[in-house]
CSV table of C-alpha atoms in Angstrom, one decimal:
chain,number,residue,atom,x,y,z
A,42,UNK,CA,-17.5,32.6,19.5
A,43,UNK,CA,-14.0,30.7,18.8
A,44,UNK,CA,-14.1,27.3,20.1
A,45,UNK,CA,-12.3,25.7,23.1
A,46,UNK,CA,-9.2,24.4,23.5
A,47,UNK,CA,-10.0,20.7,22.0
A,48,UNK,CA,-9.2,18.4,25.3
A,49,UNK,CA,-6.5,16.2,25.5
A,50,UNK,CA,-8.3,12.5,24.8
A,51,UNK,CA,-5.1,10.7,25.1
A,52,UNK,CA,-1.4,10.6,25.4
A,53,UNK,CA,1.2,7.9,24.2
A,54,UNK,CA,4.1,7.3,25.4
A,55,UNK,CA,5.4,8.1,21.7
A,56,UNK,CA,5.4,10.3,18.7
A,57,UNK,CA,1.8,9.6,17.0
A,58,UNK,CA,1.7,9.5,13.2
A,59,UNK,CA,-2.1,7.5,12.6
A,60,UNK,CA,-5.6,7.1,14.1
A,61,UNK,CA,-8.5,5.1,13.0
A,62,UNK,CA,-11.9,4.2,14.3
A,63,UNK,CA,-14.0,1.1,13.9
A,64,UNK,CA,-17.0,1.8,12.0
A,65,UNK,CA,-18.8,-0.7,14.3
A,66,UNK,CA,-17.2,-0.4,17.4
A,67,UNK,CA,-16.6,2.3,20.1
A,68,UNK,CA,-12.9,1.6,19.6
A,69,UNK,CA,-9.9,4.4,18.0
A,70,UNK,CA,-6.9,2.7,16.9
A,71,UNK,CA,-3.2,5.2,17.0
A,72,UNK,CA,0.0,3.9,16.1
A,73,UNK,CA,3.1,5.5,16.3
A,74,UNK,CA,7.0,5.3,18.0
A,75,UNK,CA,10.2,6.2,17.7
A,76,UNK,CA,11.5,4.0,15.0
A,77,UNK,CA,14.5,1.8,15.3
A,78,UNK,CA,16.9,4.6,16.7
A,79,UNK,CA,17.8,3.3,20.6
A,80,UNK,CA,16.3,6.2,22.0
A,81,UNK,CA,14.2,4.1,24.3
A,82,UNK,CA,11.0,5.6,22.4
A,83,UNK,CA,8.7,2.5,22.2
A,84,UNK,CA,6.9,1.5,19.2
A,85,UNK,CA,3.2,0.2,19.4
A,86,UNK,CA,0.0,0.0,18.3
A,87,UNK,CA,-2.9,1.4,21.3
A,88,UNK,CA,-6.0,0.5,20.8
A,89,UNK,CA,-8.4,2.7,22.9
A,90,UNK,CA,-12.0,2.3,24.0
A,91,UNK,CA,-14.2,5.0,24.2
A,92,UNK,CA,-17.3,5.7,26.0
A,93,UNK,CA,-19.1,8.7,27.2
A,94,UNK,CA,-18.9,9.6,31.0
A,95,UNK,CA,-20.4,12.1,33.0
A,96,UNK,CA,-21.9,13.6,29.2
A,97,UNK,CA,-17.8,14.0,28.2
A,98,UNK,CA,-16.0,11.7,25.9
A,99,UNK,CA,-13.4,9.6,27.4
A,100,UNK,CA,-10.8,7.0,26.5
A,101,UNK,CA,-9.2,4.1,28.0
A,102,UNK,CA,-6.4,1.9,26.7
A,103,UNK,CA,-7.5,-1.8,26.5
A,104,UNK,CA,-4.4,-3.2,24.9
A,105,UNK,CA,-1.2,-2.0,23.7
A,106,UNK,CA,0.4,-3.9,21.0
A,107,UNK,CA,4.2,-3.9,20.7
A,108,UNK,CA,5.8,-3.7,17.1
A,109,UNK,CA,9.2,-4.2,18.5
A,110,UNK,CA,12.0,-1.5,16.2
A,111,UNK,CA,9.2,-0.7,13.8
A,112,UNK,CA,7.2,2.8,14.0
A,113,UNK,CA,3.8,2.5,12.6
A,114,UNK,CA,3.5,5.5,10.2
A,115,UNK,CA,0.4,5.0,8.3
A,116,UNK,CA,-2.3,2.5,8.7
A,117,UNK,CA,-6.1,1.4,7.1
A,118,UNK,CA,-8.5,-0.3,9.2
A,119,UNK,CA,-10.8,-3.0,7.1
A,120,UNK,CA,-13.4,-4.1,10.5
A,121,UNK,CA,-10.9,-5.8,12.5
A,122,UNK,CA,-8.5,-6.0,10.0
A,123,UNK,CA,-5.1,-3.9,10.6
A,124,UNK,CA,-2.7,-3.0,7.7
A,125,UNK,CA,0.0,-1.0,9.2
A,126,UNK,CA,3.0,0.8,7.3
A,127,UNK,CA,6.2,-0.3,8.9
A,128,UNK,CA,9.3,0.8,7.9
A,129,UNK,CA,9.3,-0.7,4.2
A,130,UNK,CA,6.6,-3.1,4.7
A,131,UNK,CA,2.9,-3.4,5.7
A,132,UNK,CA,2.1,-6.1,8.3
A,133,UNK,CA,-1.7,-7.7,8.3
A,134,UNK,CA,-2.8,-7.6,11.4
A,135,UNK,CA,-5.9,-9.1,13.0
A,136,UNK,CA,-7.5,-8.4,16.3
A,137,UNK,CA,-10.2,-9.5,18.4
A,138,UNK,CA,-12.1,-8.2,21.4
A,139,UNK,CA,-13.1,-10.7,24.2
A,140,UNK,CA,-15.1,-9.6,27.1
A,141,UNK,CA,-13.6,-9.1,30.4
A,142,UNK,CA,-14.9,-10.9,33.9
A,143,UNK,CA,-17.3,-9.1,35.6
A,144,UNK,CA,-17.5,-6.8,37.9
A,145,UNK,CA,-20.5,-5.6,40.0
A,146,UNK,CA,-21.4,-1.5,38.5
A,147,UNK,CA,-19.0,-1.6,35.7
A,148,UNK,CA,-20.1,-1.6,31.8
A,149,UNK,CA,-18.7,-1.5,28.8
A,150,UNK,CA,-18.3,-3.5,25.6
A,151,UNK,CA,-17.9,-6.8,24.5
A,152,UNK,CA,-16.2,-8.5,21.4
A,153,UNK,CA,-19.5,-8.8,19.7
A,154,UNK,CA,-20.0,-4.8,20.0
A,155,UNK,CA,-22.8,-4.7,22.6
A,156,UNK,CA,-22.9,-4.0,25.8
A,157,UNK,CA,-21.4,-6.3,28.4
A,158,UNK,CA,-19.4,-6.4,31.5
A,159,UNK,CA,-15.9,-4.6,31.8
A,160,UNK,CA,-13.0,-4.4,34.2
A,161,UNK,CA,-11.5,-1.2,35.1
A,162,UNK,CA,-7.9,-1.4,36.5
A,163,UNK,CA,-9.5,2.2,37.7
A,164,UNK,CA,-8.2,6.1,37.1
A,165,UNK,CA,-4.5,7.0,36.6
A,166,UNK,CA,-2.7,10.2,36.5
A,167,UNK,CA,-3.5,12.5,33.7
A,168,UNK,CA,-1.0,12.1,30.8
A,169,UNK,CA,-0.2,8.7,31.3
A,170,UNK,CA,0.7,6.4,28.4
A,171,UNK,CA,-0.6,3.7,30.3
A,172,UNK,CA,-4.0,4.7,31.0
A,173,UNK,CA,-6.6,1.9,32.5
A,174,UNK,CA,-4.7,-1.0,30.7
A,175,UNK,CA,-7.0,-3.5,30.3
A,176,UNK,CA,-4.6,-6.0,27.8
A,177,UNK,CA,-7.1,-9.2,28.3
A,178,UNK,CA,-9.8,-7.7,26.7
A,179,UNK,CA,-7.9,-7.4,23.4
A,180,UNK,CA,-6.1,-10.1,21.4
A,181,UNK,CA,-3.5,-9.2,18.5
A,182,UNK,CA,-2.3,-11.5,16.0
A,183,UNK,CA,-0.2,-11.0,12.8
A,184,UNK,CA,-1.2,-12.8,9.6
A,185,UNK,CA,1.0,-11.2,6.6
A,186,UNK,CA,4.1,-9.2,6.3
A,187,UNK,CA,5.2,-8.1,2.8
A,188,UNK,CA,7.6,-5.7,1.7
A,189,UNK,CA,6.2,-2.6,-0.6
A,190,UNK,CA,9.0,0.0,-1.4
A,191,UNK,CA,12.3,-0.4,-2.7
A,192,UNK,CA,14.1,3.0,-2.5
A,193,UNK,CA,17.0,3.4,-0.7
A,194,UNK,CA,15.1,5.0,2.1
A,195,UNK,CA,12.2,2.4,1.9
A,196,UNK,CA,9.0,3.5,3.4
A,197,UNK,CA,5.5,3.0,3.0
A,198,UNK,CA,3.8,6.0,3.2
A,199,UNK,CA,0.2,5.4,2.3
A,200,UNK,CA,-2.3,2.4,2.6
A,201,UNK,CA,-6.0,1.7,1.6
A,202,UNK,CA,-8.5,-0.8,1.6
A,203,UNK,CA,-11.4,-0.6,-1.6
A,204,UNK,CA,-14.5,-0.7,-0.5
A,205,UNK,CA,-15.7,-3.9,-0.7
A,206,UNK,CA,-12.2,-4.9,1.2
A,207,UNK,CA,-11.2,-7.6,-1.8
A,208,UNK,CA,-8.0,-4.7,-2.8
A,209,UNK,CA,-5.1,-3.5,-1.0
A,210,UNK,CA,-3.7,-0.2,-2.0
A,211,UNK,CA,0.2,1.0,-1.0
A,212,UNK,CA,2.7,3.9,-2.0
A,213,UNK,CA,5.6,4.8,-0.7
A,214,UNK,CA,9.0,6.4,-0.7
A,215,UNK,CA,9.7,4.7,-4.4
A,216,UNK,CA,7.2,6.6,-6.4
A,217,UNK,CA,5.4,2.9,-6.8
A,218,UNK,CA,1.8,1.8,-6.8
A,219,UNK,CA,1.8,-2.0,-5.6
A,220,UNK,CA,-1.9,-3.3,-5.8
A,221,UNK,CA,-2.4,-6.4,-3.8
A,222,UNK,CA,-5.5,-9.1,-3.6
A,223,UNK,CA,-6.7,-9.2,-0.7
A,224,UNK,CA,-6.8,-11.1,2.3
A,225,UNK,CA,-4.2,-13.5,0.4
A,226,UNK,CA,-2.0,-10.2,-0.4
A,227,UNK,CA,-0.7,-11.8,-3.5
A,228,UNK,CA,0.7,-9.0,-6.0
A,229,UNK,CA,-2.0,-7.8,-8.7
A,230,UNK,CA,0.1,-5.0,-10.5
A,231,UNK,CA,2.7,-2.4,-9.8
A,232,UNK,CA,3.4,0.4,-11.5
A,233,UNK,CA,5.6,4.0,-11.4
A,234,UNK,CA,3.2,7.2,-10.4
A,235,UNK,CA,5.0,9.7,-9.7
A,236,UNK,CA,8.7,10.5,-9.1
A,237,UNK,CA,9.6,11.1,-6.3
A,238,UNK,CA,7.2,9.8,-2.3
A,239,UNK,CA,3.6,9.1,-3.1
A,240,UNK,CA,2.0,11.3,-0.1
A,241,UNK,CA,-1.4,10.1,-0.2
A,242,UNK,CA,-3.9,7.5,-1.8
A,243,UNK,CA,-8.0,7.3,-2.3
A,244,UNK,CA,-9.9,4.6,-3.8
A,245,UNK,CA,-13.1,5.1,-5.8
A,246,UNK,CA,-16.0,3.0,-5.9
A,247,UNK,CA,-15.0,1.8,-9.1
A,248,UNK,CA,-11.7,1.2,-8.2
A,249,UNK,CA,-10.2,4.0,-9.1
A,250,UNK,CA,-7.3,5.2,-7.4
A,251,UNK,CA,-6.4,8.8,-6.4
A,252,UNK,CA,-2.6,9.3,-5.7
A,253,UNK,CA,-1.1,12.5,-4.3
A,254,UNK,CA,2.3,13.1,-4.5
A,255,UNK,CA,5.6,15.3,-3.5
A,256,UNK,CA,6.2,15.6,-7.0
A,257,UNK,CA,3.3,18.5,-7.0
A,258,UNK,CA,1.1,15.8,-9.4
A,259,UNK,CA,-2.6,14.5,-8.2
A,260,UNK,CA,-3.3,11.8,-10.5
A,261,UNK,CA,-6.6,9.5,-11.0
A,262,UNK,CA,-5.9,5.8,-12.4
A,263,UNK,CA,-7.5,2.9,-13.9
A,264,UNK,CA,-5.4,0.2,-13.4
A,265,UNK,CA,-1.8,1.2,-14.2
A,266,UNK,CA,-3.4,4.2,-17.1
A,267,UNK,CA,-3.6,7.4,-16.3
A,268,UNK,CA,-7.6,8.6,-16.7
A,269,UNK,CA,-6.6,12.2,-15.6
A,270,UNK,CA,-3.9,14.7,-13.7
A,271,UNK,CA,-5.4,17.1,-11.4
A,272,UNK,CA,-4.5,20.9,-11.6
A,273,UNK,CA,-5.6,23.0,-9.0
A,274,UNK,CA,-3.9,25.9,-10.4
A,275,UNK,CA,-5.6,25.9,-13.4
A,276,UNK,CA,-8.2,29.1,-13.1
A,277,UNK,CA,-5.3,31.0,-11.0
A,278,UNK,CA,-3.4,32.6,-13.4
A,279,UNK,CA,-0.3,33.8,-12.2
A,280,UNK,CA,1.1,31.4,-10.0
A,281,UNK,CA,3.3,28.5,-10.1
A,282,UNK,CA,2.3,25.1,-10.7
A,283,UNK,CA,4.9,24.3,-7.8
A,284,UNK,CA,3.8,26.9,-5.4
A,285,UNK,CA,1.9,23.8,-3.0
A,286,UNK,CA,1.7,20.2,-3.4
A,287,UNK,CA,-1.1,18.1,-3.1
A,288,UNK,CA,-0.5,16.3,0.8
A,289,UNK,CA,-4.7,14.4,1.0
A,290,UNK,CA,-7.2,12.8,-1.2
A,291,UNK,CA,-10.2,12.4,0.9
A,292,UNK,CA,-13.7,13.3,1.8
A,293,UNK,CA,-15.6,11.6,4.0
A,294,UNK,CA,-18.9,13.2,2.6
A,295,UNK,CA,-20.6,15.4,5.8
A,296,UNK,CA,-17.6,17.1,6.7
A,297,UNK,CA,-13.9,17.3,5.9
A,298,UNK,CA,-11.1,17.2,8.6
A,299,UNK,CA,-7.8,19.1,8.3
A,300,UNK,CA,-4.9,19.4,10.1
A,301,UNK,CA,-1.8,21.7,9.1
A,302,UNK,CA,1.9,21.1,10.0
A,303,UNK,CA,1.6,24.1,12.0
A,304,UNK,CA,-0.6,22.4,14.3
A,305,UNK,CA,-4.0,23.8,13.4
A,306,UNK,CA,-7.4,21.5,13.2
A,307,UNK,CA,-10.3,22.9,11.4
A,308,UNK,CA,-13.6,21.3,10.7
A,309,UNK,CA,-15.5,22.6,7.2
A,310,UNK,CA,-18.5,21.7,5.4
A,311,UNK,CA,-17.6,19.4,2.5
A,312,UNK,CA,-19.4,20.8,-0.7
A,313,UNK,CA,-19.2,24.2,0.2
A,314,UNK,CA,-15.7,24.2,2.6
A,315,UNK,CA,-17.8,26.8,4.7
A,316,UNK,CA,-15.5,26.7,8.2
A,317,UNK,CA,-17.3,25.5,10.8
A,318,UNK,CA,-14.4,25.1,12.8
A,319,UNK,CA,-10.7,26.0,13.6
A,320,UNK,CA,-8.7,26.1,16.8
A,321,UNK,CA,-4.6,27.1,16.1
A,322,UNK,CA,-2.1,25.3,17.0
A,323,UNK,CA,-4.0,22.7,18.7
A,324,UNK,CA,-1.1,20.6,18.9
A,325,UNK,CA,1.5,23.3,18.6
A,326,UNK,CA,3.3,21.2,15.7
A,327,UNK,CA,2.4,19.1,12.8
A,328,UNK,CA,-0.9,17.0,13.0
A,329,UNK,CA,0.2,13.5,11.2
A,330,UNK,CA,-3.7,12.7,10.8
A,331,UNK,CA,-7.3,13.3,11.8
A,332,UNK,CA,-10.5,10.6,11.8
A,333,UNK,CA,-14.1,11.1,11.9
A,334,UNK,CA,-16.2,9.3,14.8
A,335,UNK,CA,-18.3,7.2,12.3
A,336,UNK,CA,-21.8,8.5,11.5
A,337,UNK,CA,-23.6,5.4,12.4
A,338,UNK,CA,-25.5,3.9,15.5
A,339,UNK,CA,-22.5,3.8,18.1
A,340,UNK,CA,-21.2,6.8,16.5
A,341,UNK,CA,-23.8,9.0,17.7
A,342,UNK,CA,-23.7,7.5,20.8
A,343,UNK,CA,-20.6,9.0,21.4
A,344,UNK,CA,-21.4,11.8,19.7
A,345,UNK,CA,-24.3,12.7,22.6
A,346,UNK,CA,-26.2,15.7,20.7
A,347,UNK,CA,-22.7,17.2,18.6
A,348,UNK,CA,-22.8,17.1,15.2
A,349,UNK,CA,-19.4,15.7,14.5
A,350,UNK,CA,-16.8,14.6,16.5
A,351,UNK,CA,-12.6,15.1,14.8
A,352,UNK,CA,-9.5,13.3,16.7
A,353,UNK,CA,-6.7,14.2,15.5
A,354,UNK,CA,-2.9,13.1,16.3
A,355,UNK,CA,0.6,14.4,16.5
A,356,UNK,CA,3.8,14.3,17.1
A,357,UNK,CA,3.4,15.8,20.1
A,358,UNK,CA,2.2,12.2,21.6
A,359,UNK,CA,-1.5,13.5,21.8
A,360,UNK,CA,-4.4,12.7,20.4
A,361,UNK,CA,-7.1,15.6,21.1
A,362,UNK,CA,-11.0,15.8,20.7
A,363,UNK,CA,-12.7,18.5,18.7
A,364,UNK,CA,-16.2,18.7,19.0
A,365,UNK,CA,-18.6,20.1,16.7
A,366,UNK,CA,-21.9,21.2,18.1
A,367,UNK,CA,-25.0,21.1,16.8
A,368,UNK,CA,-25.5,23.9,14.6
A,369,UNK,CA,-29.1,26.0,15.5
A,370,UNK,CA,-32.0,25.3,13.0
A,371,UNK,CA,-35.5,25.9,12.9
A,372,UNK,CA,-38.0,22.8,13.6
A,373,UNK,CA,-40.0,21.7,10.1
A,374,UNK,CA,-43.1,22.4,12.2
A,375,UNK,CA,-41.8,26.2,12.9
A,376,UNK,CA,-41.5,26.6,9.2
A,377,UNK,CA,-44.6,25.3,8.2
A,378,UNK,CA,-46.4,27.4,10.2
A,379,UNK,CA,-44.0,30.5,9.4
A,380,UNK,CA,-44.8,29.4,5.8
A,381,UNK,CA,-48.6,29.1,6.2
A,382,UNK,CA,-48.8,32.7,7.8
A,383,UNK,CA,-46.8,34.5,5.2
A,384,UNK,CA,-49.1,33.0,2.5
A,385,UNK,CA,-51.8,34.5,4.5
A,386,UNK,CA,-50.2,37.6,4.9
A,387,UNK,CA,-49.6,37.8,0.8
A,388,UNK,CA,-53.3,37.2,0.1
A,389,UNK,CA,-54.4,39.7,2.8
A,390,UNK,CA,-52.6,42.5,1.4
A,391,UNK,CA,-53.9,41.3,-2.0
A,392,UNK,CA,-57.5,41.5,-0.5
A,393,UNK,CA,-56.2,45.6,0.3
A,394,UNK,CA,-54.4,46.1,-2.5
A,395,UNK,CA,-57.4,44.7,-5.3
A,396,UNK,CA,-60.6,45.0,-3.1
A,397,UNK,CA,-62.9,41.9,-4.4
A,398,UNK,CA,-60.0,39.8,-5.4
A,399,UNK,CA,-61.6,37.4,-2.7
């Protein structure tokens, strides 16, 4: 049976180019705009709280954050630690969550993460920006703003934290691969990788960075050496080294995400890429990214009985839910028992086949 049309979570009031979600907190981050162009397209930064209601996923805005002529484009999320790609720089940001004054049969969450009063403003119309703004619950500041590409058309078009948060990773329209200390974002090394936009960075638990770029070369470094290309043509006879280029460098271990510029979301194991998943042209045109709901304690929570849980975001100014649900499987007591009767099965046909064998 095909899946659903995913529902429609959320809609900006802009074009939508990155989502995040705290690992700790019931809390998906997009950013997006319309860039400095006087289109009267805002630019912002919505961060959006999400809670299950009625047994359905739903989100709220607590706090929009304005980023004046700059369009966030890409974005990494270190707790409650922001770096967004703006323009030709990425801006630190730092937020905090303060709990609202209470009112009597309303719930929700606090700064801390648990569970606490909350103030609802109440519903609004369907496919409003603006959705239950709640903009005292959520306090933005900015810390650092540095400047990392230096082409002619300067942008940043990747970001990551390591994973003990001590690095910062960026790329960007320059071909460059700035590596900065982190949180006093003080230049480590920089170095050319590829010619031509870096599309895409990973980091390794050892440090090692992934870059994917739109000069059709996925490359693994150590510092500013080169351990390794990858070639993903190279068991395909036949066809061109530039037929694709690499556009991602993740996995995020259970399952992997994917969105096509054609709209399209799919869901697929990740050591096997069996589909589990695909609804086409969800978005009707390109998906800029796609986040996990977290596998941990408050991610289940909202996960209520699915097995994963995939927003993904547009240009379309939506961010859409796909659900995953729980796959069938047999209880470990079922199998036992399906186990203990086919081994005495086996030794009863024994007993018929070799009379005595008892």
């Amino acid at each position: 049976m095909a899946p659903r049309r995913p529902a429609e979570l959320y809609r900006a009031p802009f074009p939508l180019y990155t989502v995040r979600l705290h690992p700790r907190r019931p809390l998906a981050i997009t950013a997006g705009g319309g860039g400095a162009a006087k289109t009267g397209i805002r630019n912002g930064v919505h961060f959006l709280q999400l809670e299950q209601i009625g047994g359905q996923l739903s989100a709220s805005l607590l706090h929009s954050h304005d980023t004046e002529t700059r369009a966030t484009m890409t974005m990494a999320l270190a707790d409650d630690i922001i770096a967004a790609g703006q323009d030709a720089s990425c801006h630190i940001l730092r937020f905090s969550l303060q709990a609202p004054e209470a009112k009597s049969g309303s719930a929700g969450w606090n700064g801390s993460g648990e569970k606490g009063p909350r103030k609802r403003k109440g519903p609004s119309p369907a496919g409003q920006g603006d959705t239950q703004s709640q903009t005292s619950e959520v306090t933005v500041e900015s810390l650092h703003s540095v400047r990392t590409d230096f082409s002619p058309d300067a942008l940043q078009k990747a970001v990551r934290f390591n994973a003990d948060c001590s690095l910062l990773v960026t790329g960007g329209a320059d071909g460059f691969l700035r590596l900065w200390e982190f949180p006093s974002m003080k230049k480590m090394l920089e170095f050319k990788a590829h010619d031509g936009e870096i599309e895409d960075i990973a980091l390794g638990p050892d440090n090692k960075v992934v870059t994917a770029g739109r000069d059709f070369q996925c490359c693994v470094w150590q510092q500013d050496q080169l351990v390794t290309g990858l070639r993903w043509n190279e068991n395909l006879p036949g066809i061109p080294d530039k037929a694709y280029r690499y556009q991602a460098c993740r996995d995020s271990g259970t399952f992997l995400g994917l969105g096509t510029v054609t709209g399209s979301v799919a869901i697929h194991i990740a050591f096997s890429l069996q589909r589990l998943y695909y609804v086409k042209e969800a978005h009707g045109i390109v998906v800029t990214d796609v986040a996990f709901v977290p596998e941990s304690r408050r991610g289940r929570e909202l996960l209520a009985g699915n097995e994963a849980a995939l927003l993904s975001v547009a240009v379309d100014s939506r961010c859409k839910l796909h659900l995953l649900p729980s796959r069938r499987s047999l209880p470990v007591w079922l199998l036992l028992l399906l186990c203990a009767g086919l081994i005495v099965v086996a030794i009863l046909l024994l007993q018929l086949a070799f009379p005595g064998f008892l």
